[in-house]
């Protein structure tokens, strides 16, 4: 008897017959044609499911899941989009107002109706809020602040306007104070001089608005230190990392000694 070169240690079991299970895949087949390869057509214009072979309507009110059209049309052209603008949480109201179309064949009546309807449905004070939000975004971009800081500043400005905290103060000074508080909250400190440079508001005016908002909002705003400004100022002066580390160590030693207590972090 010839020896088996690779004998099996365990006897192999005979393969058991597989259990026959029902096919749970849902198929839509035309009841008239009964074609195993159905030719189903989706007519999104009418919202119907139609058999392409015999024309039998198999379903109605189907949902169009395709992507929305993009449009760059102006007010004079026809806007093909089927949805409105995204809701802005910084504005009041449902923001789902119906708008009268400006296109009516060239008579100009629809354009006049659109203007009158826009004046009638305009939310009071919303125009001023939108203008202030644009100024906040432009100022934050000017000094390289992120969108998160701009959104925090917008929320602070909206709350200050709703509660009438700074009645009589100029819009620019309120915006400057809101940006300054937002920078402090996100640990991205900016000096009063930098805020004054972009807003063109005097330092004393920003300081008054800043103290009023801090006292009313009761927010935890950390005090600006020299270490917070060190990395940014060294990069602006194009100094090497060794100089930056040495400067940070010096500020820590000065704090321990207390020789420059009460001095400005910038100085």
mmCIF file of C-alpha atoms in Angstrom, residues 6-232:
data_model
loop_
_atom_site.group_PDB
_atom_site.id
_atom_site.type_symbol
_atom_site.label_atom_id
_atom_site.label_comp_id
_atom_site.label_asym_id
_atom_site.label_seq_id
_atom_site.Cartn_x
_atom_site.Cartn_y
_atom_site.Cartn_z
ATOM 1 C CA UNK A 6 0.383 14.460 3.309
ATOM 2 C CA UNK A 7 -2.125 12.503 5.359
ATOM 3 C CA UNK A 8 -5.176 14.290 6.734
ATOM 4 C CA UNK A 9 -5.175 14.440 10.526
ATOM 5 C CA UNK A 10 -8.956 14.909 10.718
ATOM 6 C CA UNK A 11 -11.407 13.106 8.511
ATOM 7 C CA UNK A 12 -13.192 15.471 6.152
ATOM 8 C CA UNK A 13 -16.911 15.875 6.615
ATOM 9 C CA UNK A 14 -19.177 15.566 3.678
ATOM 10 C CA UNK A 15 -20.564 18.899 2.542
ATOM 11 C CA UNK A 16 -24.105 19.305 3.739
ATOM 12 C CA UNK A 17 -26.689 20.461 1.231
ATOM 13 C CA UNK A 18 -27.357 24.203 1.478
ATOM 14 C CA UNK A 19 -30.696 25.298 2.839
ATOM 15 C CA UNK A 20 -32.951 26.813 0.211
ATOM 16 C CA UNK A 21 -34.159 30.203 1.389
ATOM 17 C CA UNK A 22 -36.657 32.551 -0.218
ATOM 18 C CA UNK A 23 -35.375 35.454 -2.310
ATOM 19 C CA UNK A 24 -36.074 38.580 -0.283
ATOM 20 C CA UNK A 25 -34.987 41.051 -2.983
ATOM 21 C CA UNK A 26 -37.857 43.370 -3.861
ATOM 22 C CA UNK A 27 -38.428 43.574 -7.595
ATOM 23 C CA UNK A 28 -40.895 45.770 -9.412
ATOM 24 C CA UNK A 29 -42.295 43.815 -12.379
ATOM 25 C CA UNK A 30 -45.021 44.924 -14.711
ATOM 26 C CA UNK A 31 -48.113 42.729 -14.028
ATOM 27 C CA UNK A 32 -49.070 42.768 -17.733
ATOM 28 C CA UNK A 33 -45.679 42.070 -19.362
ATOM 29 C CA UNK A 34 -44.177 39.958 -16.535
ATOM 30 C CA UNK A 35 -40.770 40.499 -18.088
ATOM 31 C CA UNK A 36 -38.019 39.050 -15.797
ATOM 32 C CA UNK A 37 -35.828 42.027 -16.816
ATOM 33 C CA UNK A 38 -38.290 44.882 -16.352
ATOM 34 C CA UNK A 39 -37.935 48.151 -18.248
ATOM 35 C CA UNK A 40 -39.225 50.623 -15.664
ATOM 36 C CA UNK A 41 -38.988 54.328 -16.489
ATOM 37 C CA UNK A 42 -39.216 57.129 -13.899
ATOM 38 C CA UNK A 43 -40.993 60.189 -15.250
ATOM 39 C CA UNK A 44 -40.043 62.928 -12.781
ATOM 40 C CA UNK A 45 -42.039 65.540 -14.693
ATOM 41 C CA UNK A 46 -45.317 63.735 -13.933
ATOM 42 C CA UNK A 47 -44.126 61.828 -10.852
ATOM 43 C CA UNK A 48 -45.006 58.396 -12.320
ATOM 44 C CA UNK A 49 -43.366 54.993 -12.685
ATOM 45 C CA UNK A 50 -44.161 53.678 -16.169
ATOM 46 C CA UNK A 51 -43.424 50.354 -17.869
ATOM 47 C CA UNK A 52 -41.310 51.056 -20.942
ATOM 48 C CA UNK A 53 -42.704 48.067 -22.857
ATOM 49 C CA UNK A 54 -46.477 48.407 -22.525
ATOM 50 C CA UNK A 55 -46.905 51.880 -20.984
ATOM 51 C CA UNK A 56 -48.707 50.743 -17.825
ATOM 52 C CA UNK A 57 -48.430 53.227 -14.927
ATOM 53 C CA UNK A 58 -47.042 51.278 -11.954
ATOM 54 C CA UNK A 59 -46.830 54.080 -9.390
ATOM 55 C CA UNK A 60 -47.437 57.769 -8.872
ATOM 56 C CA UNK A 61 -46.167 60.608 -6.684
ATOM 57 C CA UNK A 62 -42.542 59.505 -6.760
ATOM 58 C CA UNK A 63 -39.955 61.784 -5.155
ATOM 59 C CA UNK A 64 -37.295 63.428 -7.300
ATOM 60 C CA UNK A 65 -34.022 62.629 -5.501
ATOM 61 C CA UNK A 66 -31.760 64.174 -8.120
ATOM 62 C CA UNK A 67 -29.486 67.102 -7.314
ATOM 63 C CA UNK A 68 -30.916 70.598 -7.351
ATOM 64 C CA UNK A 69 -30.266 72.916 -10.281
ATOM 65 C CA UNK A 70 -27.696 75.644 -9.856
ATOM 66 C CA UNK A 71 -28.488 79.074 -11.164
ATOM 67 C CA UNK A 72 -26.597 82.320 -11.549
ATOM 68 C CA UNK A 73 -29.511 84.293 -12.965
ATOM 69 C CA UNK A 74 -30.079 87.903 -11.972
ATOM 70 C CA UNK A 75 -33.393 89.446 -10.978
ATOM 71 C CA UNK A 76 -34.444 89.928 -14.578
ATOM 72 C CA UNK A 77 -33.949 86.305 -15.685
ATOM 73 C CA UNK A 78 -35.897 83.165 -14.919
ATOM 74 C CA UNK A 79 -34.681 81.356 -11.804
ATOM 75 C CA UNK A 80 -34.952 77.565 -12.332
ATOM 76 C CA UNK A 81 -34.186 76.591 -8.733
ATOM 77 C CA UNK A 82 -37.011 74.974 -6.778
ATOM 78 C CA UNK A 83 -35.822 75.850 -3.286
ATOM 79 C CA UNK A 84 -35.146 79.079 -1.424
ATOM 80 C CA UNK A 85 -31.990 80.240 0.250
ATOM 81 C CA UNK A 86 -30.650 78.461 3.317
ATOM 82 C CA UNK A 87 -32.098 79.634 6.614
ATOM 83 C CA UNK A 88 -29.846 81.963 8.578
ATOM 84 C CA UNK A 89 -29.987 81.297 12.354
ATOM 85 C CA UNK A 90 -28.748 84.849 13.016
ATOM 86 C CA UNK A 91 -31.903 86.363 11.503
ATOM 87 C CA UNK A 92 -35.396 86.385 12.987
ATOM 88 C CA UNK A 93 -38.574 85.050 11.421
ATOM 89 C CA UNK A 94 -39.442 81.845 9.567
ATOM 90 C CA UNK A 95 -37.603 83.042 6.407
ATOM 91 C CA UNK A 96 -40.067 81.120 4.227
ATOM 92 C CA UNK A 97 -41.915 84.049 2.669
ATOM 93 C CA UNK A 98 -43.469 83.633 -0.777
ATOM 94 C CA UNK A 99 -41.937 85.931 -3.406
ATOM 95 C CA UNK A 100 -43.763 87.296 -6.444
ATOM 96 C CA UNK A 101 -41.895 86.532 -9.663
ATOM 97 C CA UNK A 102 -40.447 89.473 -11.593
ATOM 98 C CA UNK A 103 -41.018 87.844 -14.998
ATOM 99 C CA UNK A 104 -44.367 88.405 -16.722
ATOM 100 C CA UNK A 105 -43.537 88.815 -20.401
ATOM 101 C CA UNK A 106 -42.089 92.323 -20.308
ATOM 102 C CA UNK A 107 -45.076 94.357 -19.088
ATOM 103 C CA UNK A 108 -43.304 95.443 -15.887
ATOM 104 C CA UNK A 109 -46.313 94.846 -13.620
ATOM 105 C CA UNK A 110 -44.746 91.839 -11.908
ATOM 106 C CA UNK A 111 -41.559 93.818 -11.199
ATOM 107 C CA UNK A 112 -43.560 96.560 -9.444
ATOM 108 C CA UNK A 113 -45.544 93.970 -7.480
ATOM 109 C CA UNK A 114 -42.269 92.305 -6.432
ATOM 110 C CA UNK A 115 -40.910 95.590 -5.060
ATOM 111 C CA UNK A 116 -44.111 96.418 -3.167
ATOM 112 C CA UNK A 117 -44.310 92.897 -1.736
ATOM 113 C CA UNK A 118 -40.664 93.061 -0.651
ATOM 114 C CA UNK A 119 -41.264 96.311 1.247
ATOM 115 C CA UNK A 120 -44.395 94.931 2.910
ATOM 116 C CA UNK A 121 -42.828 91.671 4.092
ATOM 117 C CA UNK A 122 -39.450 93.076 5.156
ATOM 118 C CA UNK A 123 -38.687 92.302 8.788
ATOM 119 C CA UNK A 124 -38.096 95.431 10.841
ATOM 120 C CA UNK A 125 -34.429 95.853 11.717
ATOM 121 C CA UNK A 126 -33.303 92.917 9.584
ATOM 122 C CA UNK A 127 -31.677 95.186 7.012
ATOM 123 C CA UNK A 128 -29.478 96.774 9.690
ATOM 124 C CA UNK A 129 -28.525 93.332 11.041
ATOM 125 C CA UNK A 130 -27.493 92.074 7.609
ATOM 126 C CA UNK A 131 -25.384 95.192 7.022
ATOM 127 C CA UNK A 132 -23.700 94.777 10.422
ATOM 128 C CA UNK A 133 -22.988 91.094 9.705
ATOM 129 C CA UNK A 134 -21.310 92.059 6.426
ATOM 130 C CA UNK A 135 -19.102 94.588 8.211
ATOM 131 C CA UNK A 136 -18.121 92.032 10.877
ATOM 132 C CA UNK A 137 -17.190 89.467 8.222
ATOM 133 C CA UNK A 138 -15.141 92.031 6.269
ATOM 134 C CA UNK A 139 -13.264 93.215 9.379
ATOM 135 C CA UNK A 140 -12.499 89.654 10.495
ATOM 136 C CA UNK A 141 -11.146 88.846 7.035
ATOM 137 C CA UNK A 142 -8.987 91.976 7.118
ATOM 138 C CA UNK A 143 -7.012 90.783 10.174
ATOM 139 C CA UNK A 144 -7.074 87.065 9.332
ATOM 140 C CA UNK A 145 -9.682 85.831 11.826
ATOM 141 C CA UNK A 146 -11.555 82.576 11.287
ATOM 142 C CA UNK A 147 -15.265 82.185 10.467
ATOM 143 C CA UNK A 148 -15.907 80.835 13.973
ATOM 144 C CA UNK A 149 -14.773 84.110 15.545
ATOM 145 C CA UNK A 150 -16.881 86.071 13.045
ATOM 146 C CA UNK A 151 -19.975 84.003 13.930
ATOM 147 C CA UNK A 152 -19.404 84.533 17.676
ATOM 148 C CA UNK A 153 -19.071 88.288 17.078
ATOM 149 C CA UNK A 154 -22.333 88.249 15.078
ATOM 150 C CA UNK A 155 -24.148 86.448 17.905
ATOM 151 C CA UNK A 156 -22.838 88.971 20.442
ATOM 152 C CA UNK A 157 -23.923 91.867 18.229
ATOM 153 C CA UNK A 158 -27.405 90.399 17.752
ATOM 154 C CA UNK A 159 -27.856 89.949 21.501
ATOM 155 C CA UNK A 160 -26.644 93.490 22.180
ATOM 156 C CA UNK A 161 -29.150 94.841 19.649
ATOM 157 C CA UNK A 162 -32.042 92.765 20.994
ATOM 158 C CA UNK A 163 -31.468 93.792 24.602
ATOM 159 C CA UNK A 164 -30.683 97.443 23.698
ATOM 160 C CA UNK A 165 -27.517 97.358 25.798
ATOM 161 C CA UNK A 166 -25.588 100.064 23.984
ATOM 162 C CA UNK A 167 -28.270 102.547 23.037
ATOM 163 C CA UNK A 168 -26.713 105.698 21.665
ATOM 164 C CA UNK A 169 -23.396 104.066 20.752
ATOM 165 C CA UNK A 170 -22.287 103.901 17.147
ATOM 166 C CA UNK A 171 -22.551 100.630 15.209
ATOM 167 C CA UNK A 172 -18.805 100.604 14.533
ATOM 168 C CA UNK A 173 -17.918 100.740 18.233
ATOM 169 C CA UNK A 174 -20.336 97.892 19.067
ATOM 170 C CA UNK A 175 -18.903 95.781 16.237
ATOM 171 C CA UNK A 176 -15.343 96.458 17.410
ATOM 172 C CA UNK A 177 -16.186 95.432 20.993
ATOM 173 C CA UNK A 178 -17.922 92.236 19.796
ATOM 174 C CA UNK A 179 -14.899 91.249 17.678
ATOM 175 C CA UNK A 180 -12.567 91.952 20.602
ATOM 176 C CA UNK A 181 -14.624 89.746 22.976
ATOM 177 C CA UNK A 182 -14.869 86.948 20.376
ATOM 178 C CA UNK A 183 -11.068 86.954 19.964
ATOM 179 C CA UNK A 184 -10.583 86.717 23.736
ATOM 180 C CA UNK A 185 -13.090 83.862 24.049
ATOM 181 C CA UNK A 186 -11.371 81.780 21.359
ATOM 182 C CA UNK A 187 -7.849 82.484 22.713
ATOM 183 C CA UNK A 188 -6.885 84.434 19.597
ATOM 184 C CA UNK A 189 -6.032 87.731 21.283
ATOM 185 C CA UNK A 190 -5.842 90.973 19.360
ATOM 186 C CA UNK A 191 -4.716 94.246 20.874
ATOM 187 C CA UNK A 192 -6.877 97.365 21.116
ATOM 188 C CA UNK A 193 -4.623 99.072 18.582
ATOM 189 C CA UNK A 194 -5.248 96.339 15.990
ATOM 190 C CA UNK A 195 -9.002 96.576 16.488
ATOM 191 C CA UNK A 196 -8.822 100.370 16.293
ATOM 192 C CA UNK A 197 -6.885 100.154 13.033
ATOM 193 C CA UNK A 198 -9.599 98.185 11.187
ATOM 194 C CA UNK A 199 -12.671 99.806 12.766
ATOM 195 C CA UNK A 200 -11.364 103.411 13.010
ATOM 196 C CA UNK A 201 -13.020 103.749 16.419
ATOM 197 C CA UNK A 202 -11.169 105.423 19.333
ATOM 198 C CA UNK A 203 -9.716 103.136 21.963
ATOM 199 C CA UNK A 204 -11.749 104.698 24.792
ATOM 200 C CA UNK A 205 -15.016 104.122 22.928
ATOM 201 C CA UNK A 206 -14.190 100.433 22.330
ATOM 202 C CA UNK A 207 -13.191 100.064 25.990
ATOM 203 C CA UNK A 208 -16.527 101.465 27.209
ATOM 204 C CA UNK A 209 -18.553 99.134 24.978
ATOM 205 C CA UNK A 210 -16.301 96.217 25.949
ATOM 206 C CA UNK A 211 -16.841 96.759 29.699
ATOM 207 C CA UNK A 212 -20.619 97.118 29.266
ATOM 208 C CA UNK A 213 -20.924 93.901 27.249
ATOM 209 C CA UNK A 214 -18.673 91.915 29.610
ATOM 210 C CA UNK A 215 -20.638 93.091 32.641
ATOM 211 C CA UNK A 216 -24.007 92.261 31.036
ATOM 212 C CA UNK A 217 -23.160 88.956 29.324
ATOM 213 C CA UNK A 218 -21.109 87.651 32.276
ATOM 214 C CA UNK A 219 -18.736 85.862 29.911
ATOM 215 C CA UNK A 220 -15.425 84.363 30.967
ATOM 216 C CA UNK A 221 -12.854 86.395 29.059
ATOM 217 C CA UNK A 222 -9.265 85.480 29.842
ATOM 218 C CA UNK A 223 -6.751 88.236 30.432
ATOM 219 C CA UNK A 224 -4.304 88.704 27.572
ATOM 220 C CA UNK A 225 -0.712 87.793 28.436
ATOM 221 C CA UNK A 226 2.619 88.373 26.733
ATOM 222 C CA UNK A 227 2.890 84.673 25.779
ATOM 223 C CA UNK A 228 -0.308 84.954 23.726
ATOM 224 C CA UNK A 229 1.178 87.687 21.548
ATOM 225 C CA UNK A 230 4.739 86.355 21.387
ATOM 226 C CA UNK A 231 4.402 83.807 18.560
ATOM 227 C CA UNK A 232 2.415 86.152 16.309
#
